[in-house]
Amino acid sequence: MGYLEVNGGIYRKGPLNAYRVGKTIILANPSEVLAHDDEIFIKIIARNNEIITDQGYTKILSNSSVKINVEVEGNFSYIPHPTLFYNGANAEIHSKFKVDNEALIVEVFTLGREGHGEVFNKGKIKAITEIYSKGELLVYDVFRVNNDDYLNPYVMGNNSLLNIYTVHGREFNVERKISNSKDVYLEVKKYLDYYWW
């Protein structure tokens, strides 16, 4: 189990860590993979419109049952790299964002290692995203996959989902794109390049 809290200082238990570079918080998992019954909990209190990202893709390996909990509070831009699910991966992800006034939240889920010719056709994923502003629930979004049901064109039809949430006070916008892993990564890279560099 890994625990990481960023609230002025950095408090950690297990392999997770974080680094500050200017106004950017970089989350780091030295192994870069989650496997077996790994559980991680990340809590961040953002100050001064910080940018929160990570070192690279979060990879969830085959034959795993991973649990990820993320909580972020404040005004922030949350732009991690995509979460990549290997074929046979199982995961429960719960992300809760408590926005003071403004936030940009980018989430990307990619099913199967497309570059290796792998198709995700076995595994279960449930990812819940909750966004609050001033104590009011604005967004409750669920991404659910059961084996290869996402390949149905009425469900997703492709292997990558990009969600972009913007919050200004109690106003919000949700933009969703379904595409292949390369095109979705290029979209995320635009945000990383703009906000980070």
PDB file of N, CA and C in Angstrom, residues 94-195:
ATOM      1  N   HIS A  94     -11.035   5.913  -7.722  1.00  0.00           N
ATOM      2  CA  HIS A  94     -11.970   6.911  -7.199  1.00  0.00           C
ATOM      3  C   HIS A  94     -11.211   8.224  -7.064  1.00  0.00           C
ATOM      4  N   SER A  95     -11.619   9.214  -7.845  1.00  0.00           N
ATOM      5  CA  SER A  95     -10.975  10.524  -7.827  1.00  0.00           C
ATOM      6  C   SER A  95     -11.983  11.560  -7.349  1.00  0.00           C
ATOM      7  N   LYS A  96     -11.591  12.304  -6.306  1.00  0.00           N
ATOM      8  CA  LYS A  96     -12.477  13.329  -5.741  1.00  0.00           C
ATOM      9  C   LYS A  96     -11.741  14.662  -5.769  1.00  0.00           C
ATOM     10  N   PHE A  97     -12.370  15.650  -6.387  1.00  0.00           N
ATOM     11  CA  PHE A  97     -11.772  16.973  -6.523  1.00  0.00           C
ATOM     12  C   PHE A  97     -12.673  17.995  -5.827  1.00  0.00           C
ATOM     13  N   LYS A  98     -12.089  18.737  -4.896  1.00  0.00           N
ATOM     14  CA  LYS A  98     -12.820  19.779  -4.181  1.00  0.00           C
ATOM     15  C   LYS A  98     -12.211  21.117  -4.589  1.00  0.00           C
ATOM     16  N   VAL A  99     -12.932  21.835  -5.436  1.00  0.00           N
ATOM     17  CA  VAL A  99     -12.409  23.042  -6.062  1.00  0.00           C
ATOM     18  C   VAL A  99     -12.830  24.266  -5.250  1.00  0.00           C
ATOM     19  N   ASP A 100     -11.852  25.117  -4.928  1.00  0.00           N
ATOM     20  CA  ASP A 100     -12.175  26.376  -4.245  1.00  0.00           C
ATOM     21  C   ASP A 100     -12.882  27.324  -5.212  1.00  0.00           C
ATOM     22  N   ASN A 101     -12.264  27.542  -6.377  1.00  0.00           N
ATOM     23  CA  ASN A 101     -12.863  28.443  -7.355  1.00  0.00           C
ATOM     24  C   ASN A 101     -12.622  28.005  -8.791  1.00  0.00           C
ATOM     25  N   GLU A 102     -11.368  27.616  -9.123  1.00  0.00           N
ATOM     26  CA  GLU A 102     -11.060  27.251 -10.507  1.00  0.00           C
ATOM     27  C   GLU A 102     -10.202  26.000 -10.570  1.00  0.00           C
ATOM     28  N   ALA A 103     -10.491  25.160 -11.572  1.00  0.00           N
ATOM     29  CA  ALA A 103      -9.675  23.960 -11.782  1.00  0.00           C
ATOM     30  C   ALA A 103      -9.794  23.478 -13.218  1.00  0.00           C
ATOM     31  N   LEU A 104      -8.732  22.849 -13.665  1.00  0.00           N
ATOM     32  CA  LEU A 104      -8.713  22.086 -14.914  1.00  0.00           C
ATOM     33  C   LEU A 104      -8.343  20.664 -14.520  1.00  0.00           C
ATOM     34  N   ILE A 105      -9.153  19.706 -14.926  1.00  0.00           N
ATOM     35  CA  ILE A 105      -8.919  18.307 -14.586  1.00  0.00           C
ATOM     36  C   ILE A 105      -8.925  17.511 -15.887  1.00  0.00           C
ATOM     37  N   VAL A 106      -7.833  16.812 -16.153  1.00  0.00           N
ATOM     38  CA  VAL A 106      -7.703  16.009 -17.360  1.00  0.00           C
ATOM     39  C   VAL A 106      -7.480  14.560 -16.931  1.00  0.00           C
ATOM     40  N   GLU A 107      -8.324  13.672 -17.422  1.00  0.00           N
ATOM     41  CA  GLU A 107      -8.168  12.243 -17.134  1.00  0.00           C
ATOM     42  C   GLU A 107      -8.175  11.474 -18.448  1.00  0.00           C
ATOM     43  N   VAL A 108      -7.276  10.485 -18.544  1.00  0.00           N
ATOM     44  CA  VAL A 108      -7.206   9.663 -19.750  1.00  0.00           C
ATOM     45  C   VAL A 108      -7.094   8.201 -19.354  1.00  0.00           C
ATOM     46  N   PHE A 109      -7.930   7.374 -19.954  1.00  0.00           N
ATOM     47  CA  PHE A 109      -7.898   5.935 -19.740  1.00  0.00           C
ATOM     48  C   PHE A 109      -7.643   5.259 -21.083  1.00  0.00           C
ATOM     49  N   THR A 110      -6.607   4.412 -21.132  1.00  0.00           N
ATOM     50  CA  THR A 110      -6.264   3.699 -22.354  1.00  0.00           C
ATOM     51  C   THR A 110      -6.297   2.197 -22.076  1.00  0.00           C
ATOM     52  N   LEU A 111      -7.028   1.475 -22.908  1.00  0.00           N
ATOM     53  CA  LEU A 111      -7.240   0.040 -22.728  1.00  0.00           C
ATOM     54  C   LEU A 111      -6.370  -0.753 -23.695  1.00  0.00           C
ATOM     55  N   GLY A 112      -5.421  -1.509 -23.152  1.00  0.00           N
ATOM     56  CA  GLY A 112      -4.540  -2.329 -23.974  1.00  0.00           C
ATOM     57  C   GLY A 112      -3.359  -1.542 -24.517  1.00  0.00           C
ATOM     58  N   ARG A 113      -2.264  -2.237 -24.719  1.00  0.00           N
ATOM     59  CA  ARG A 113      -1.051  -1.608 -25.256  1.00  0.00           C
ATOM     60  C   ARG A 113      -1.113  -1.650 -26.778  1.00  0.00           C
ATOM     61  N   GLU A 114      -1.735  -0.645 -27.325  1.00  0.00           N
ATOM     62  CA  GLU A 114      -1.973  -0.577 -28.766  1.00  0.00           C
ATOM     63  C   GLU A 114      -0.680  -0.693 -29.562  1.00  0.00           C
ATOM     64  N   GLY A 115       0.390  -0.087 -29.064  1.00  0.00           N
ATOM     65  CA  GLY A 115       1.676  -0.137 -29.765  1.00  0.00           C
ATOM     66  C   GLY A 115       2.253  -1.540 -29.857  1.00  0.00           C
ATOM     67  N   HIS A 116       1.827  -2.435 -28.953  1.00  0.00           N
ATOM     68  CA  HIS A 116       2.275  -3.827 -28.973  1.00  0.00           C
ATOM     69  C   HIS A 116       1.259  -4.739 -29.651  1.00  0.00           C
ATOM     70  N   GLY A 117       0.193  -4.148 -30.189  1.00  0.00           N
ATOM     71  CA  GLY A 117      -0.849  -4.945 -30.827  1.00  0.00           C
ATOM     72  C   GLY A 117      -1.792  -5.612 -29.832  1.00  0.00           C
ATOM     73  N   GLU A 118      -1.708  -5.202 -28.577  1.00  0.00           N
ATOM     74  CA  GLU A 118      -2.543  -5.815 -27.545  1.00  0.00           C
ATOM     75  C   GLU A 118      -3.936  -5.198 -27.536  1.00  0.00           C
ATOM     76  N   VAL A 119      -4.954  -6.033 -27.458  1.00  0.00           N
ATOM     77  CA  VAL A 119      -6.348  -5.591 -27.335  1.00  0.00           C
ATOM     78  C   VAL A 119      -6.816  -5.947 -25.930  1.00  0.00           C
ATOM     79  N   PHE A 120      -7.436  -4.992 -25.262  1.00  0.00           N
ATOM     80  CA  PHE A 120      -7.996  -5.256 -23.939  1.00  0.00           C
ATOM     81  C   PHE A 120      -9.316  -5.989 -24.146  1.00  0.00           C
ATOM     82  N   ASN A 121      -9.349  -7.291 -23.782  1.00  0.00           N
ATOM     83  CA  ASN A 121     -10.596  -8.041 -23.936  1.00  0.00           C
ATOM     84  C   ASN A 121     -10.963  -8.826 -22.688  1.00  0.00           C
ATOM     85  N   LYS A 122     -10.161  -8.632 -21.628  1.00  0.00           N
ATOM     86  CA  LYS A 122     -10.458  -9.305 -20.373  1.00  0.00           C
ATOM     87  C   LYS A 122     -10.076  -8.387 -19.226  1.00  0.00           C
ATOM     88  N   GLY A 123     -11.023  -8.148 -18.329  1.00  0.00           N
ATOM     89  CA  GLY A 123     -10.750  -7.326 -17.158  1.00  0.00           C
ATOM     90  C   GLY A 123     -11.922  -6.412 -16.858  1.00  0.00           C
ATOM     91  N   LYS A 124     -11.928  -5.900 -15.635  1.00  0.00           N
ATOM     92  CA  LYS A 124     -13.004  -4.999 -15.208  1.00  0.00           C
ATOM     93  C   LYS A 124     -12.394  -3.729 -14.636  1.00  0.00           C
ATOM     94  N   ILE A 125     -12.968  -2.611 -15.060  1.00  0.00           N
ATOM     95  CA  ILE A 125     -12.503  -1.307 -14.601  1.00  0.00           C
ATOM     96  C   ILE A 125     -13.704  -0.480 -14.187  1.00  0.00           C
ATOM     97  N   LYS A 126     -13.555   0.185 -13.067  1.00  0.00           N
ATOM     98  CA  LYS A 126     -14.571   1.132 -12.621  1.00  0.00           C
ATOM     99  C   LYS A 126     -13.832   2.359 -12.117  1.00  0.00           C
ATOM    100  N   ALA A 127     -14.048   3.489 -12.776  1.00  0.00           N
ATOM    101  CA  ALA A 127     -13.408   4.743 -12.387  1.00  0.00           C
ATOM    102  C   ALA A 127     -14.497   5.775 -12.121  1.00  0.00           C
ATOM    103  N   ILE A 128     -14.516   6.292 -10.902  1.00  0.00           N
ATOM    104  CA  ILE A 128     -15.501   7.305 -10.508  1.00  0.00           C
ATOM    105  C   ILE A 128     -14.776   8.622 -10.311  1.00  0.00           C
ATOM    106  N   THR A 129     -15.314   9.667 -10.915  1.00  0.00           N
ATOM    107  CA  THR A 129     -14.777  11.011 -10.756  1.00  0.00           C
ATOM    108  C   THR A 129     -15.857  11.890 -10.151  1.00  0.00           C
ATOM    109  N   GLU A 130     -15.548  12.491  -9.008  1.00  0.00           N
ATOM    110  CA  GLU A 130     -16.456  13.428  -8.346  1.00  0.00           C
ATOM    111  C   GLU A 130     -15.781  14.788  -8.312  1.00  0.00           C
ATOM    112  N   ILE A 131     -16.542  15.813  -8.688  1.00  0.00           N
ATOM    113  CA  ILE A 131     -16.018  17.171  -8.637  1.00  0.00           C
ATOM    114  C   ILE A 131     -16.994  18.036  -7.848  1.00  0.00           C
ATOM    115  N   TYR A 132     -16.459  18.709  -6.827  1.00  0.00           N
ATOM    116  CA  TYR A 132     -17.241  19.605  -5.975  1.00  0.00           C
ATOM    117  C   TYR A 132     -16.690  21.014  -6.105  1.00  0.00           C
ATOM    118  N   SER A 133     -17.557  21.998  -5.989  1.00  0.00           N
ATOM    119  CA  SER A 133     -17.131  23.387  -5.894  1.00  0.00           C
ATOM    120  C   SER A 133     -17.957  24.057  -4.820  1.00  0.00           C
ATOM    121  N   LYS A 134     -17.263  24.660  -3.872  1.00  0.00           N
ATOM    122  CA  LYS A 134     -17.913  25.330  -2.740  1.00  0.00           C
ATOM    123  C   LYS A 134     -18.894  24.395  -2.036  1.00  0.00           C
ATOM    124  N   GLY A 135     -18.516  23.120  -1.926  1.00  0.00           N
ATOM    125  CA  GLY A 135     -19.320  22.129  -1.232  1.00  0.00           C
ATOM    126  C   GLY A 135     -20.443  21.505  -2.047  1.00  0.00           C
ATOM    127  N   GLU A 136     -20.654  21.981  -3.259  1.00  0.00           N
ATOM    128  CA  GLU A 136     -21.737  21.473  -4.099  1.00  0.00           C
ATOM    129  C   GLU A 136     -21.190  20.470  -5.121  1.00  0.00           C
ATOM    130  N   LEU A 137     -21.856  19.319  -5.231  1.00  0.00           N
ATOM    131  CA  LEU A 137     -21.454  18.319  -6.220  1.00  0.00           C
ATOM    132  C   LEU A 137     -21.821  18.820  -7.612  1.00  0.00           C
ATOM    133  N   LEU A 138     -20.798  18.973  -8.471  1.00  0.00           N
ATOM    134  CA  LEU A 138     -21.021  19.431  -9.847  1.00  0.00           C
ATOM    135  C   LEU A 138     -21.020  18.269 -10.837  1.00  0.00           C
ATOM    136  N   VAL A 139     -20.094  17.325 -10.638  1.00  0.00           N
ATOM    137  CA  VAL A 139     -19.920  16.231 -11.591  1.00  0.00           C
ATOM    138  C   VAL A 139     -19.783  14.924 -10.821  1.00  0.00           C
ATOM    139  N   TYR A 140     -20.511  13.922 -11.272  1.00  0.00           N
ATOM    140  CA  TYR A 140     -20.330  12.548 -10.798  1.00  0.00           C
ATOM    141  C   TYR A 140     -20.291  11.699 -12.057  1.00  0.00           C
ATOM    142  N   ASP A 141     -19.098  11.287 -12.441  1.00  0.00           N
ATOM    143  CA  ASP A 141     -18.887  10.613 -13.721  1.00  0.00           C
ATOM    144  C   ASP A 141     -18.349   9.204 -13.456  1.00  0.00           C
ATOM    145  N   VAL A 142     -18.873   8.222 -14.171  1.00  0.00           N
ATOM    146  CA  VAL A 142     -18.431   6.841 -14.001  1.00  0.00           C
ATOM    147  C   VAL A 142     -17.984   6.283 -15.345  1.00  0.00           C
ATOM    148  N   PHE A 143     -16.774   5.731 -15.368  1.00  0.00           N
ATOM    149  CA  PHE A 143     -16.243   5.022 -16.525  1.00  0.00           C
ATOM    150  C   PHE A 143     -16.166   3.557 -16.122  1.00  0.00           C
ATOM    151  N   ARG A 144     -16.885   2.713 -16.855  1.00  0.00           N
ATOM    152  CA  ARG A 144     -16.956   1.303 -16.485  1.00  0.00           C
ATOM    153  C   ARG A 144     -16.681   0.447 -17.719  1.00  0.00           C
ATOM    154  N   VAL A 145     -15.836  -0.565 -17.545  1.00  0.00           N
ATOM    155  CA  VAL A 145     -15.509  -1.499 -18.615  1.00  0.00           C
ATOM    156  C   VAL A 145     -15.629  -2.911 -18.058  1.00  0.00           C
ATOM    157  N   ASN A 146     -16.271  -3.768 -18.818  1.00  0.00           N
ATOM    158  CA  ASN A 146     -16.360  -5.183 -18.464  1.00  0.00           C
ATOM    159  C   ASN A 146     -15.878  -5.977 -19.676  1.00  0.00           C
ATOM    160  N   ASN A 147     -14.654  -6.488 -19.572  1.00  0.00           N
ATOM    161  CA  ASN A 147     -14.014  -7.224 -20.670  1.00  0.00           C
ATOM    162  C   ASN A 147     -13.948  -6.357 -21.923  1.00  0.00           C
ATOM    163  N   ASP A 148     -14.499  -6.799 -23.047  1.00  0.00           N
ATOM    164  CA  ASP A 148     -14.356  -6.029 -24.293  1.00  0.00           C
ATOM    165  C   ASP A 148     -15.618  -5.269 -24.681  1.00  0.00           C
ATOM    166  N   ASP A 149     -16.519  -5.009 -23.708  1.00  0.00           N
ATOM    167  CA  ASP A 149     -17.764  -4.316 -24.054  1.00  0.00           C
ATOM    168  C   ASP A 149     -17.543  -2.901 -24.585  1.00  0.00           C
ATOM    169  N   TYR A 150     -16.409  -2.278 -24.268  1.00  0.00           N
ATOM    170  CA  TYR A 150     -16.116  -0.923 -24.733  1.00  0.00           C
ATOM    171  C   TYR A 150     -15.938  -0.872 -26.252  1.00  0.00           C
ATOM    172  N   LEU A 151     -15.658  -2.009 -26.901  1.00  0.00           N
ATOM    173  CA  LEU A 151     -15.459  -2.027 -28.349  1.00  0.00           C
ATOM    174  C   LEU A 151     -16.763  -1.826 -29.125  1.00  0.00           C
ATOM    175  N   ASN A 152     -17.878  -2.029 -28.456  1.00  0.00           N
ATOM    176  CA  ASN A 152     -19.183  -1.768 -29.076  1.00  0.00           C
ATOM    177  C   ASN A 152     -19.245  -0.279 -29.426  1.00  0.00           C
ATOM    178  N   PRO A 153     -19.552   0.052 -30.691  1.00  0.00           N
ATOM    179  CA  PRO A 153     -19.575   1.467 -31.077  1.00  0.00           C
ATOM    180  C   PRO A 153     -20.602   2.299 -30.306  1.00  0.00           C
ATOM    181  N   TYR A 154     -21.577   1.657 -29.708  1.00  0.00           N
ATOM    182  CA  TYR A 154     -22.556   2.396 -28.913  1.00  0.00           C
ATOM    183  C   TYR A 154     -22.057   2.655 -27.498  1.00  0.00           C
ATOM    184  N   VAL A 155     -20.958   1.997 -27.130  1.00  0.00           N
ATOM    185  CA  VAL A 155     -20.360   2.216 -25.809  1.00  0.00           C
ATOM    186  C   VAL A 155     -19.188   3.176 -25.953  1.00  0.00           C
ATOM    187  N   MET A 156     -18.097   2.736 -26.605  1.00  0.00           N
ATOM    188  CA  MET A 156     -16.935   3.588 -26.847  1.00  0.00           C
ATOM    189  C   MET A 156     -16.482   3.433 -28.286  1.00  0.00           C
ATOM    190  N   GLY A 157     -16.194   2.192 -28.666  1.00  0.00           N
ATOM    191  CA  GLY A 157     -15.791   1.939 -30.040  1.00  0.00           C
ATOM    192  C   GLY A 157     -14.311   2.089 -30.303  1.00  0.00           C
ATOM    193  N   ASN A 158     -13.563   2.606 -29.338  1.00  0.00           N
ATOM    194  CA  ASN A 158     -12.116   2.732 -29.496  1.00  0.00           C
ATOM    195  C   ASN A 158     -11.477   2.502 -28.135  1.00  0.00           C
ATOM    196  N   ASN A 159     -10.143   2.550 -28.060  1.00  0.00           N
ATOM    197  CA  ASN A 159      -9.497   2.112 -26.826  1.00  0.00           C
ATOM    198  C   ASN A 159      -9.096   3.211 -25.853  1.00  0.00           C
ATOM    199  N   SER A 160      -9.341   4.480 -26.164  1.00  0.00           N
ATOM    200  CA  SER A 160      -8.910   5.546 -25.255  1.00  0.00           C
ATOM    201  C   SER A 160      -9.994   6.587 -25.054  1.00  0.00           C
ATOM    202  N   LEU A 161     -10.121   7.002 -23.793  1.00  0.00           N
ATOM    203  CA  LEU A 161     -11.103   8.013 -23.409  1.00  0.00           C
ATOM    204  C   LEU A 161     -10.377   9.159 -22.741  1.00  0.00           C
ATOM    205  N   LEU A 162     -10.628  10.369 -23.222  1.00  0.00           N
ATOM    206  CA  LEU A 162     -10.075  11.596 -22.656  1.00  0.00           C
ATOM    207  C   LEU A 162     -11.223  12.420 -22.100  1.00  0.00           C
ATOM    208  N   ASN A 163     -11.140  12.752 -20.808  1.00  0.00           N
ATOM    209  CA  ASN A 163     -12.129  13.624 -20.178  1.00  0.00           C
ATOM    210  C   ASN A 163     -11.432  14.902 -19.731  1.00  0.00           C
ATOM    211  N   ILE A 164     -12.001  16.041 -20.110  1.00  0.00           N
ATOM    212  CA  ILE A 164     -11.466  17.334 -19.705  1.00  0.00           C
ATOM    213  C   ILE A 164     -12.584  18.073 -18.980  1.00  0.00           C
ATOM    214  N   TYR A 165     -12.335  18.371 -17.703  1.00  0.00           N
ATOM    215  CA  TYR A 165     -13.309  19.085 -16.881  1.00  0.00           C
ATOM    216  C   TYR A 165     -12.721  20.450 -16.532  1.00  0.00           C
ATOM    217  N   THR A 166     -13.497  21.499 -16.765  1.00  0.00           N
ATOM    218  CA  THR A 166     -13.085  22.831 -16.337  1.00  0.00           C
ATOM    219  C   THR A 166     -14.132  23.360 -15.371  1.00  0.00           C
ATOM    220  N   VAL A 167     -13.652  23.988 -14.296  1.00  0.00           N
ATOM    221  CA  VAL A 167     -14.540  24.504 -13.257  1.00  0.00           C
ATOM    222  C   VAL A 167     -14.196  25.959 -13.002  1.00  0.00           C
ATOM    223  N   HIS A 168     -15.217  26.807 -12.990  1.00  0.00           N
ATOM    224  CA  HIS A 168     -15.105  28.219 -12.614  1.00  0.00           C
ATOM    225  C   HIS A 168     -16.248  28.500 -11.652  1.00  0.00           C
ATOM    226  N   GLY A 169     -15.938  28.543 -10.363  1.00  0.00           N
ATOM    227  CA  GLY A 169     -16.996  28.710  -9.370  1.00  0.00           C
ATOM    228  C   GLY A 169     -17.927  27.518  -9.423  1.00  0.00           C
ATOM    229  N   ARG A 170     -19.209  27.797  -9.635  1.00  0.00           N
ATOM    230  CA  ARG A 170     -20.166  26.689  -9.747  1.00  0.00           C
ATOM    231  C   ARG A 170     -20.496  26.360 -11.205  1.00  0.00           C
ATOM    232  N   GLU A 171     -19.819  27.017 -12.130  1.00  0.00           N
ATOM    233  CA  GLU A 171     -19.977  26.711 -13.555  1.00  0.00           C
ATOM    234  C   GLU A 171     -18.928  25.676 -13.950  1.00  0.00           C
ATOM    235  N   PHE A 172     -19.318  24.744 -14.816  1.00  0.00           N
ATOM    236  CA  PHE A 172     -18.371  23.729 -15.233  1.00  0.00           C
ATOM    237  C   PHE A 172     -18.656  23.300 -16.671  1.00  0.00           C
ATOM    238  N   ASN A 173     -17.642  22.694 -17.275  1.00  0.00           N
ATOM    239  CA  ASN A 173     -17.765  22.168 -18.626  1.00  0.00           C
ATOM    240  C   ASN A 173     -17.086  20.809 -18.662  1.00  0.00           C
ATOM    241  N   VAL A 174     -17.676  19.885 -19.399  1.00  0.00           N
ATOM    242  CA  VAL A 174     -17.108  18.551 -19.573  1.00  0.00           C
ATOM    243  C   VAL A 174     -16.922  18.319 -21.063  1.00  0.00           C
ATOM    244  N   GLU A 175     -15.696  17.991 -21.449  1.00  0.00           N
ATOM    245  CA  GLU A 175     -15.399  17.659 -22.840  1.00  0.00           C
ATOM    246  C   GLU A 175     -14.876  16.226 -22.858  1.00  0.00           C
ATOM    247  N   ARG A 176     -15.406  15.419 -23.749  1.00  0.00           N
ATOM    248  CA  ARG A 176     -15.048  14.008 -23.802  1.00  0.00           C
ATOM    249  C   ARG A 176     -14.630  13.660 -25.227  1.00  0.00           C
ATOM    250  N   LYS A 177     -13.497  12.949 -25.335  1.00  0.00           N
ATOM    251  CA  LYS A 177     -13.030  12.507 -26.644  1.00  0.00           C
ATOM    252  C   LYS A 177     -12.704  11.025 -26.578  1.00  0.00           C
ATOM    253  N   ILE A 178     -13.151  10.296 -27.573  1.00  0.00           N
ATOM    254  CA  ILE A 178     -12.837   8.878 -27.698  1.00  0.00           C
ATOM    255  C   ILE A 178     -11.979   8.724 -28.947  1.00  0.00           C
ATOM    256  N   SER A 179     -10.840   8.063 -28.781  1.00  0.00           N
ATOM    257  CA  SER A 179      -9.913   7.951 -29.896  1.00  0.00           C
ATOM    258  C   SER A 179      -8.957   6.793 -29.655  1.00  0.00           C
ATOM    259  N   ASN A 180      -7.907   6.753 -30.457  1.00  0.00           N
ATOM    260  CA  ASN A 180      -6.860   5.760 -30.235  1.00  0.00           C
ATOM    261  C   ASN A 180      -5.842   6.336 -29.249  1.00  0.00           C
ATOM    262  N   SER A 181      -4.959   5.490 -28.743  1.00  0.00           N
ATOM    263  CA  SER A 181      -4.042   5.917 -27.684  1.00  0.00           C
ATOM    264  C   SER A 181      -3.059   6.997 -28.146  1.00  0.00           C
ATOM    265  N   LYS A 182      -2.615   6.951 -29.371  1.00  0.00           N
ATOM    266  CA  LYS A 182      -1.658   7.952 -29.851  1.00  0.00           C
ATOM    267  C   LYS A 182      -2.298   9.336 -29.925  1.00  0.00           C
ATOM    268  N   ASP A 183      -3.475   9.434 -30.520  1.00  0.00           N
ATOM    269  CA  ASP A 183      -4.124  10.736 -30.657  1.00  0.00           C
ATOM    270  C   ASP A 183      -4.514  11.325 -29.308  1.00  0.00           C
ATOM    271  N   VAL A 184      -4.961  10.466 -28.386  1.00  0.00           N
ATOM    272  CA  VAL A 184      -5.324  10.953 -27.054  1.00  0.00           C
ATOM    273  C   VAL A 184      -4.084  11.449 -26.321  1.00  0.00           C
ATOM    274  N   TYR A 185      -2.965  10.728 -26.441  1.00  0.00           N
ATOM    275  CA  TYR A 185      -1.737  11.188 -25.799  1.00  0.00           C
ATOM    276  C   TYR A 185      -1.311  12.552 -26.343  1.00  0.00           C
ATOM    277  N   LEU A 186      -1.423  12.751 -27.644  1.00  0.00           N
ATOM    278  CA  LEU A 186      -1.049  14.042 -28.225  1.00  0.00           C
ATOM    279  C   LEU A 186      -1.919  15.169 -27.674  1.00  0.00           C
ATOM    280  N   GLU A 187      -3.203  14.888 -27.402  1.00  0.00           N
ATOM    281  CA  GLU A 187      -4.082  15.890 -26.778  1.00  0.00           C
ATOM    282  C   GLU A 187      -3.593  16.232 -25.371  1.00  0.00           C
ATOM    283  N   VAL A 188      -3.265  15.210 -24.593  1.00  0.00           N
ATOM    284  CA  VAL A 188      -2.772  15.441 -23.233  1.00  0.00           C
ATOM    285  C   VAL A 188      -1.461  16.211 -23.280  1.00  0.00           C
ATOM    286  N   LYS A 189      -0.597  15.860 -24.213  1.00  0.00           N
ATOM    287  CA  LYS A 189       0.701  16.534 -24.342  1.00  0.00           C
ATOM    288  C   LYS A 189       0.528  18.034 -24.575  1.00  0.00           C
ATOM    289  N   LYS A 190      -0.493  18.422 -25.323  1.00  0.00           N
ATOM    290  CA  LYS A 190      -0.757  19.854 -25.537  1.00  0.00           C
ATOM    291  C   LYS A 190      -0.986  20.557 -24.205  1.00  0.00           C
ATOM    292  N   TYR A 191      -1.784  19.940 -23.347  1.00  0.00           N
ATOM    293  CA  TYR A 191      -2.047  20.536 -22.032  1.00  0.00           C
ATOM    294  C   TYR A 191      -0.781  20.566 -21.183  1.00  0.00           C
ATOM    295  N   LEU A 192      -0.033  19.470 -21.178  1.00  0.00           N
ATOM    296  CA  LEU A 192       1.201  19.436 -20.402  1.00  0.00           C
ATOM    297  C   LEU A 192       2.186  20.490 -20.898  1.00  0.00           C
ATOM    298  N   ASP A 193       2.340  20.587 -22.208  1.00  0.00           N
ATOM    299  CA  ASP A 193       3.266  21.578 -22.770  1.00  0.00           C
ATOM    300  C   ASP A 193       2.836  22.993 -22.420  1.00  0.00           C
ATOM    301  N   TYR A 194       1.542  23.261 -22.488  1.00  0.00           N
ATOM    302  CA  TYR A 194       1.034  24.613 -22.233  1.00  0.00           C
ATOM    303  C   TYR A 194       1.152  24.989 -20.757  1.00  0.00           C
ATOM    304  N   TYR A 195       0.739  24.092 -19.890  1.00  0.00           N
ATOM    305  CA  TYR A 195       0.678  24.438 -18.469  1.00  0.00           C
ATOM    306  C   TYR A 195       1.985  24.214 -17.721  1.00  0.00           C
TER     307      TYR A 195
END
